[in-house]
Each structure stands twice: as C-alpha cells, then as structure tokens.
PDB file of C-alpha atoms in Angstrom:
ATOM      1  CA  MET L 130     -58.612   3.397 -21.413  1.00 51.00           C
ATOM      2  CA  SER L 131     -59.567   6.754 -22.334  1.00 52.00           C
ATOM      3  CA  GLU L 132     -61.076   7.121 -26.122  1.00 54.00           C
ATOM      4  CA  SER L 133     -58.215  10.047 -27.500  1.00 54.00           C
ATOM      5  CA  ILE L 134     -55.721   7.073 -26.402  1.00 59.00           C
ATOM      6  CA  THR L 135     -57.592   4.511 -27.863  1.00 60.00           C
ATOM      7  CA  LEU L 136     -57.847   6.130 -31.613  1.00 64.00           C
ATOM      8  CA  ASN L 137     -54.190   7.174 -31.062  1.00 91.00           C
ATOM      9  CA  HIS L 138     -53.506   3.570 -30.989  1.00 94.00           C
ATOM     10  CA  GLU L 139     -55.810   3.172 -34.178  1.00 95.00           C
ATOM     11  CA  LYS L 140     -54.027   5.563 -36.058  1.00 96.00           C
ATOM     12  CA  TRP L 141     -50.474   3.770 -35.419  1.00 97.00           C
ATOM     13  CA  MET L 142     -51.434   0.552 -35.849  1.00 98.00           C
ATOM     14  CA  ALA L 143     -52.975   1.994 -39.323  1.00 98.00           C
ATOM     15  CA  GLU L 144     -49.133   3.854 -39.691  1.00 98.00           C
ATOM     16  CA  ALA L 145     -47.887  -0.348 -39.502  1.00 98.00           C
ATOM     17  CA  ILE L 146     -50.549  -1.585 -40.918  1.00 98.00           C
ATOM     18  CA  ARG L 147     -48.909   0.377 -44.627  1.00 98.00           C
ATOM     19  CA  LEU L 148     -46.352  -0.866 -43.890  1.00 98.00           C
ATOM     20  CA  ALA L 149     -47.223  -4.551 -43.184  1.00 98.00           C
ATOM     21  CA  GLN L 150     -48.856  -3.984 -46.944  1.00 98.00           C
ATOM     22  CA  LYS L 151     -45.531  -3.104 -48.112  1.00 98.00           C
ATOM     23  CA  ALA L 152     -43.457  -6.157 -47.115  1.00 98.00           C
ATOM     24  CA  TYR L 153     -46.314  -7.724 -48.784  1.00 97.00           C
ATOM     25  CA  ASP L 154     -45.831  -6.110 -52.303  1.00 97.00           C
ATOM     26  CA  ASN L 155     -42.002  -7.111 -51.430  1.00 97.00           C
ATOM     27  CA  ASN L 156     -43.576 -11.119 -50.724  1.00 96.00           C
ATOM     28  CA  GLU L 157     -42.109 -11.141 -47.328  1.00 97.00           C
ATOM     29  CA  ILE L 158     -45.206 -12.137 -44.170  1.00 97.00           C
ATOM     30  CA  PRO L 159     -47.234  -8.762 -43.866  1.00 98.00           C
ATOM     31  CA  VAL L 160     -45.886  -7.792 -40.561  1.00 98.00           C
ATOM     32  CA  GLY L 161     -44.968  -4.042 -40.080  1.00 98.00           C
ATOM     33  CA  ALA L 162     -44.453  -2.046 -37.360  1.00 98.00           C
ATOM     34  CA  ILE L 163     -43.199   1.465 -36.095  1.00 98.00           C
ATOM     35  CA  ILE L 164     -41.969   2.846 -32.272  1.00 98.00           C
ATOM     36  CA  THR L 165     -43.083   6.594 -31.559  1.00 98.00           C
ATOM     37  CA  LYS L 166     -41.448   8.782 -28.744  1.00 97.00           C
ATOM     38  CA  ASP L 167     -43.672  11.733 -27.804  1.00 95.00           C
ATOM     39  CA  ASP L 168     -46.692  11.237 -30.468  1.00 93.00           C
ATOM     40  CA  LYS L 169     -44.185  11.331 -33.062  1.00 97.00           C
ATOM     41  CA  ILE L 170     -42.604   8.413 -35.367  1.00 98.00           C
ATOM     42  CA  ILE L 171     -38.816   6.998 -34.597  1.00 98.00           C
ATOM     43  CA  GLY L 172     -38.501   4.558 -36.080  1.00 98.00           C
ATOM     44  CA  LYS L 173     -39.779   2.276 -39.103  1.00 98.00           C
ATOM     45  CA  GLY L 174     -39.883  -1.573 -39.989  1.00 98.00           C
ATOM     46  CA  PHE L 175     -41.163  -4.430 -42.171  1.00 98.00           C
ATOM     47  CA  ASN L 176     -40.212  -7.922 -42.736  1.00 98.00           C
ATOM     48  CA  GLN L 177     -37.042  -7.934 -44.864  1.00 98.00           C
ATOM     49  CA  ARG L 178     -36.348 -11.713 -44.162  1.00 97.00           C
ATOM     50  CA  GLU L 179     -36.280 -12.782 -47.967  1.00 96.00           C
ATOM     51  CA  ARG L 180     -34.855  -9.664 -49.401  1.00 96.00           C
ATOM     52  CA  LEU L 181     -31.945  -9.411 -46.844  1.00 97.00           C
ATOM     53  CA  ASN L 182     -31.323 -13.154 -46.548  1.00 97.00           C
ATOM     54  CA  ASP L 183     -31.165 -12.617 -42.961  1.00 98.00           C
ATOM     55  CA  PRO L 184     -33.823 -14.322 -40.002  1.00 97.00           C
ATOM     56  CA  THR L 185     -33.761 -11.556 -37.624  1.00 98.00           C
ATOM     57  CA  ALA L 186     -34.617  -9.003 -40.260  1.00 98.00           C
ATOM     58  CA  HIS L 187     -38.285  -8.620 -38.764  1.00 98.00           C
ATOM     59  CA  ALA L 188     -40.636  -5.205 -38.992  1.00 98.00           C
ATOM     60  CA  GLU L 189     -39.751  -5.492 -34.659  1.00 98.00           C
ATOM     61  CA  ILE L 190     -35.636  -5.512 -34.951  1.00 98.00           C
ATOM     62  CA  ILE L 191     -36.025  -3.339 -37.841  1.00 98.00           C
ATOM     63  CA  ALA L 192     -38.410  -0.219 -36.225  1.00 98.00           C
ATOM     64  CA  ILE L 193     -36.249  -0.881 -32.608  1.00 98.00           C
ATOM     65  CA  SER L 194     -32.972  -0.730 -35.096  1.00 98.00           C
ATOM     66  CA  ALA L 195     -33.671   2.577 -36.849  1.00 98.00           C
ATOM     67  CA  ALA L 196     -35.601   4.467 -33.339  1.00 98.00           C
ATOM     68  CA  ALA L 197     -32.464   3.810 -31.641  1.00 98.00           C
ATOM     69  CA  ASN L 198     -30.473   5.444 -34.127  1.00 98.00           C
ATOM     70  CA  THR L 199     -33.005   8.451 -34.432  1.00 98.00           C
ATOM     71  CA  ILE L 200     -32.585   9.541 -31.308  1.00 98.00           C
ATOM     72  CA  GLY L 201     -28.888   8.065 -30.815  1.00 98.00           C
ATOM     73  CA  ASP L 202     -29.326   5.528 -27.637  1.00 98.00           C
ATOM     74  CA  TRP L 203     -29.889   2.233 -27.665  1.00 97.00           C
ATOM     75  CA  ARG L 204     -32.848   2.920 -24.644  1.00 97.00           C
ATOM     76  CA  LEU L 205     -36.178   3.343 -25.631  1.00 98.00           C
ATOM     77  CA  ASN L 206     -36.990   4.601 -22.548  1.00 95.00           C
ATOM     78  CA  ASN L 207     -41.178   6.081 -23.086  1.00 95.00           C
ATOM     79  CA  CYS L 208     -41.412   4.533 -26.811  1.00 97.00           C
ATOM     80  CA  ILE L 209     -44.253   2.554 -27.552  1.00 97.00           C
ATOM     81  CA  LEU L 210     -43.343  -0.292 -30.171  1.00 98.00           C
ATOM     82  CA  TYR L 211     -46.590  -1.061 -32.846  1.00 98.00           C
ATOM     83  CA  VAL L 212     -46.809  -3.426 -34.306  1.00 98.00           C
ATOM     84  CA  THR L 213     -48.982  -5.958 -36.840  1.00 98.00           C
ATOM     85  CA  LYS L 214     -48.898  -9.398 -34.890  1.00 98.00           C
ATOM     86  CA  GLU L 215     -47.647 -10.468 -32.261  1.00 98.00           C
ATOM     87  CA  PRO L 216     -44.236 -10.380 -30.962  1.00 98.00           C
ATOM     88  CA  CYS L 217     -42.435 -14.097 -31.591  1.00 97.00           C
ATOM     89  CA  ALA L 218     -39.918 -14.891 -29.048  1.00 96.00           C
ATOM     90  CA  MET L 219     -36.612 -12.640 -30.500  1.00 98.00           C
ATOM     91  CA  CYS L 220     -38.863  -9.223 -31.189  1.00 98.00           C
ATOM     92  CA  THR L 221     -40.454 -10.058 -27.708  1.00 97.00           C
ATOM     93  CA  GLY L 222     -36.469 -10.935 -26.639  1.00 95.00           C
ATOM     94  CA  ALA L 223     -35.361  -6.957 -28.560  1.00 97.00           C
ATOM     95  CA  ALA L 224     -38.302  -5.037 -27.503  1.00 97.00           C
ATOM     96  CA  ILE L 225     -37.587  -6.046 -23.293  1.00 96.00           C
ATOM     97  CA  ASN L 226     -33.759  -5.255 -23.574  1.00 95.00           C
ATOM     98  CA  SER L 227     -34.442  -1.930 -25.502  1.00 97.00           C
ATOM     99  CA  ARG L 228     -36.564  -1.470 -22.136  1.00 96.00           C
ATOM    100  CA  LEU L 229     -39.562  -0.023 -24.042  1.00 97.00           C
ATOM    101  CA  ARG L 230     -42.836   1.233 -21.936  1.00 96.00           C
ATOM    102  CA  GLN L 231     -45.209  -0.505 -23.823  1.00 97.00           C
ATOM    103  CA  VAL L 232     -45.968  -2.698 -26.704  1.00 98.00           C
ATOM    104  CA  ILE L 233     -49.464  -2.521 -28.727  1.00 98.00           C
ATOM    105  CA  PHE L 234     -50.124  -5.671 -31.544  1.00 98.00           C
ATOM    106  CA  GLY L 235     -52.973  -6.136 -34.573  1.00 98.00           C
ATOM    107  CA  CYS L 236     -53.519 -10.207 -34.161  1.00 98.00           C
ATOM    108  CA  TYR L 237     -52.728 -12.779 -31.750  1.00 97.00           C
ATOM    109  CA  ASP L 238     -50.440 -15.778 -33.041  1.00 96.00           C
ATOM    110  CA  ASN L 239     -51.540 -17.763 -30.898  1.00 94.00           C
ATOM    111  CA  GLU L 240     -47.918 -20.564 -32.562  1.00 93.00           C
ATOM    112  CA  GLY L 241     -45.516 -18.272 -31.908  1.00 93.00           C
ATOM    113  CA  GLY L 242     -46.252 -15.449 -30.036  1.00 95.00           C
ATOM    114  CA  TYR L 243     -44.714 -13.997 -26.893  1.00 95.00           C
ATOM    115  CA  CYS L 244     -46.809 -11.670 -25.302  1.00 94.00           C
ATOM    116  CA  GLY L 245     -49.764 -13.581 -23.899  1.00 92.00           C
ATOM    117  CA  SER L 246     -51.234 -16.226 -26.535  1.00 91.00           C
ATOM    118  CA  LYS L 247     -48.893 -18.831 -27.066  1.00 90.00           C
ATOM    119  CA  PHE L 248     -45.894 -17.493 -24.396  1.00 91.00           C
ATOM    120  CA  ASP L 249     -45.818 -14.734 -21.780  1.00 89.00           C
ATOM    121  CA  LEU L 250     -42.235 -13.783 -22.284  1.00 92.00           C
ATOM    122  CA  ILE L 251     -42.980 -10.085 -21.910  1.00 91.00           C
ATOM    123  CA  ASN L 252     -44.764 -10.304 -18.886  1.00 88.00           C
ATOM    124  CA  ASP L 253     -42.278 -12.792 -16.696  1.00 87.00           C
ATOM    125  CA  GLN L 254     -42.206 -10.913 -13.208  1.00 86.00           C
ATOM    126  CA  HIS L 255     -38.756 -12.486 -13.297  1.00 87.00           C
ATOM    127  CA  LEU L 256     -37.971  -9.092 -16.025  1.00 85.00           C
ATOM    128  CA  THR L 257     -36.211  -5.913 -13.770  1.00 82.00           C
ATOM    129  CA  ASN L 258     -37.984  -3.725 -17.392  1.00 81.00           C
ATOM    130  CA  GLN L 259     -41.632  -4.544 -17.395  1.00 85.00           C
ATOM    131  CA  ILE L 260     -43.763  -3.800 -20.365  1.00 94.00           C
ATOM    132  CA  MET L 261     -47.197  -3.058 -20.649  1.00 95.00           C
ATOM    133  CA  VAL L 262     -49.164  -4.560 -23.608  1.00 96.00           C
ATOM    134  CA  ARG L 263     -51.646  -5.433 -25.129  1.00 96.00           C
ATOM    135  CA  GLY L 264     -53.289  -6.444 -28.307  1.00 97.00           C
ATOM    136  CA  GLY L 265     -56.185  -6.411 -30.501  1.00 97.00           C
ATOM    137  CA  ILE L 266     -55.500  -3.532 -32.247  1.00 97.00           C
ATOM    138  CA  LYS L 267     -57.515  -3.191 -35.255  1.00 97.00           C
ATOM    139  CA  ALA L 268     -57.182  -7.645 -35.495  1.00 97.00           C
ATOM    140  CA  ASP L 269     -59.128  -7.978 -38.174  1.00 98.00           C
ATOM    141  CA  ILE L 270     -57.437  -6.079 -40.765  1.00 97.00           C
ATOM    142  CA  CYS L 271     -54.026  -8.078 -39.700  1.00 98.00           C
ATOM    143  CA  LEU L 272     -55.468 -10.899 -39.745  1.00 97.00           C
ATOM    144  CA  SER L 273     -56.785 -10.944 -43.274  1.00 97.00           C
ATOM    145  CA  LEU L 274     -53.391  -9.949 -44.262  1.00 97.00           C
ATOM    146  CA  ILE L 275     -51.601 -12.220 -43.310  1.00 97.00           C
ATOM    147  CA  GLN L 276     -54.304 -14.889 -44.213  1.00 96.00           C
ATOM    148  CA  GLU L 277     -54.754 -13.594 -47.647  1.00 96.00           C
ATOM    149  CA  PHE L 278     -50.630 -13.979 -47.985  1.00 96.00           C
ATOM    150  CA  PHE L 279     -50.730 -17.990 -46.904  1.00 93.00           C
ATOM    151  CA  LYS L 280     -53.404 -18.243 -48.993  1.00 93.00           C
ATOM    152  CA  ASN L 281     -52.055 -16.595 -52.361  1.00 89.00           C
ATOM    153  CA  LYS L 282     -48.827 -18.809 -51.148  1.00 84.00           C
ATOM    154  CA  ARG L 283     -50.197 -22.281 -51.337  1.00 82.00           C
ATOM    155  CA  LYS L 284     -52.090 -21.617 -54.238  1.00 75.00           C
ATOM    156  CA  ILE L 285     -49.054 -20.216 -55.904  1.00 65.00           C
ATOM    157  CA  LYS L 286     -47.196 -23.744 -54.503  1.00 62.00           C
ATOM    158  CA  THR L 287     -50.166 -25.979 -55.855  1.00 58.00           C
ATOM    159  CA  ILE L 288     -50.044 -24.611 -59.452  1.00 51.00           C
ATOM    160  CA  GLY L 289     -46.181 -24.968 -59.982  1.00 50.00           C
ATOM    161  CA  GLU L 290     -47.130 -28.219 -58.609  1.00 49.00           C
ATOM    162  CA  VAL L 291     -49.262 -29.123 -61.252  1.00 43.00           C
ATOM    163  CA  ALA L 292     -47.259 -26.936 -63.959  1.00 43.00           C
ATOM    164  CA  GLU L 293     -44.536 -29.857 -62.717  1.00 48.00           C
ATOM    165  CA  LEU L 294     -47.049 -33.025 -63.605  1.00 46.00           C
ATOM    166  CA  GLY L 295     -48.364 -31.447 -66.723  1.00 50.00           C
TER     167      GLY L 295
END
C-alpha cells in the first residue's frame, strides 16, 4: 500500500478517534466512525446507546445513516468507513447492505468482531457485495481509549459497592 494512502487512513482514523473521545466524554463506550467519499467526510457518528436508549445507536450505524442522508442515496458505493473498533455483527451487516467499498478499523475485537478476528462475515464468499477491509490503523490509541473507559467503569463500580457497605 502506498505511503500516501496509509497517511490518509491515519488522517481519517484520527478524526474517528476524536469522535470516540466524544463518546467517552459522554459516558458511552468510546467508538467513533466517519465515512468518506472522494476524500471528504460525508457522515460521522459516535456511540450513543445510553444517551438515546437505543441498542442500534452504534457509531457505525449513525455514520452510515448520516452519509446516506448527505448523498441522498442508501447506496454508499465508493465510500470508506473508518471506525475505531472492529465492527460487530450488526454494524458489519449494515456496512455490507450499504455497499461500502472499504472498512478501515483501529483495534480488533477478539470477543465480538465480525471483520476477521472472532468472525469473518465481511469476507464471506456467499455475499454479492465484497468489501475490502483493513484493521490495525492507530490500533494502540483506539484500544487504550476503550481499556481506559472500562478500567474507570470498574473503579466507579467498586467505589459504589464500598460506599453501600459503609
């Protein structure tokens, strides 16, 4: 892969990380996503399940919906999804159904990723729409944000349990 393409991936992943930080700041699992077309952002999203009380309010779903609204078409041909964590089954299905050209993600999700780690739905040969996928872009930053979030959640839970005993 050429150096300019790799630098572009890093540039767009940095924007997705900024959105993941916004999720973190809103007490949501820190995942951010953007969709680009012709080297321009056409959709953005960050996890908002808690805020919206909606199990489908994942960063990818919000970004896909925003991108479709921006271009006025549900077909996101020639678009690229950048997301800070490997997509789950729902988000991978949405990527496939929206006909994205490529999915680029940060850290792998060995427990629930569907783009090559735990499962490999995105590369299933039975699908008519084949999507290129690449993981590991700025993975350390993406993973550390998620780990820090859950570490703080556990700490708060422990403090709450101690307070109840007190």
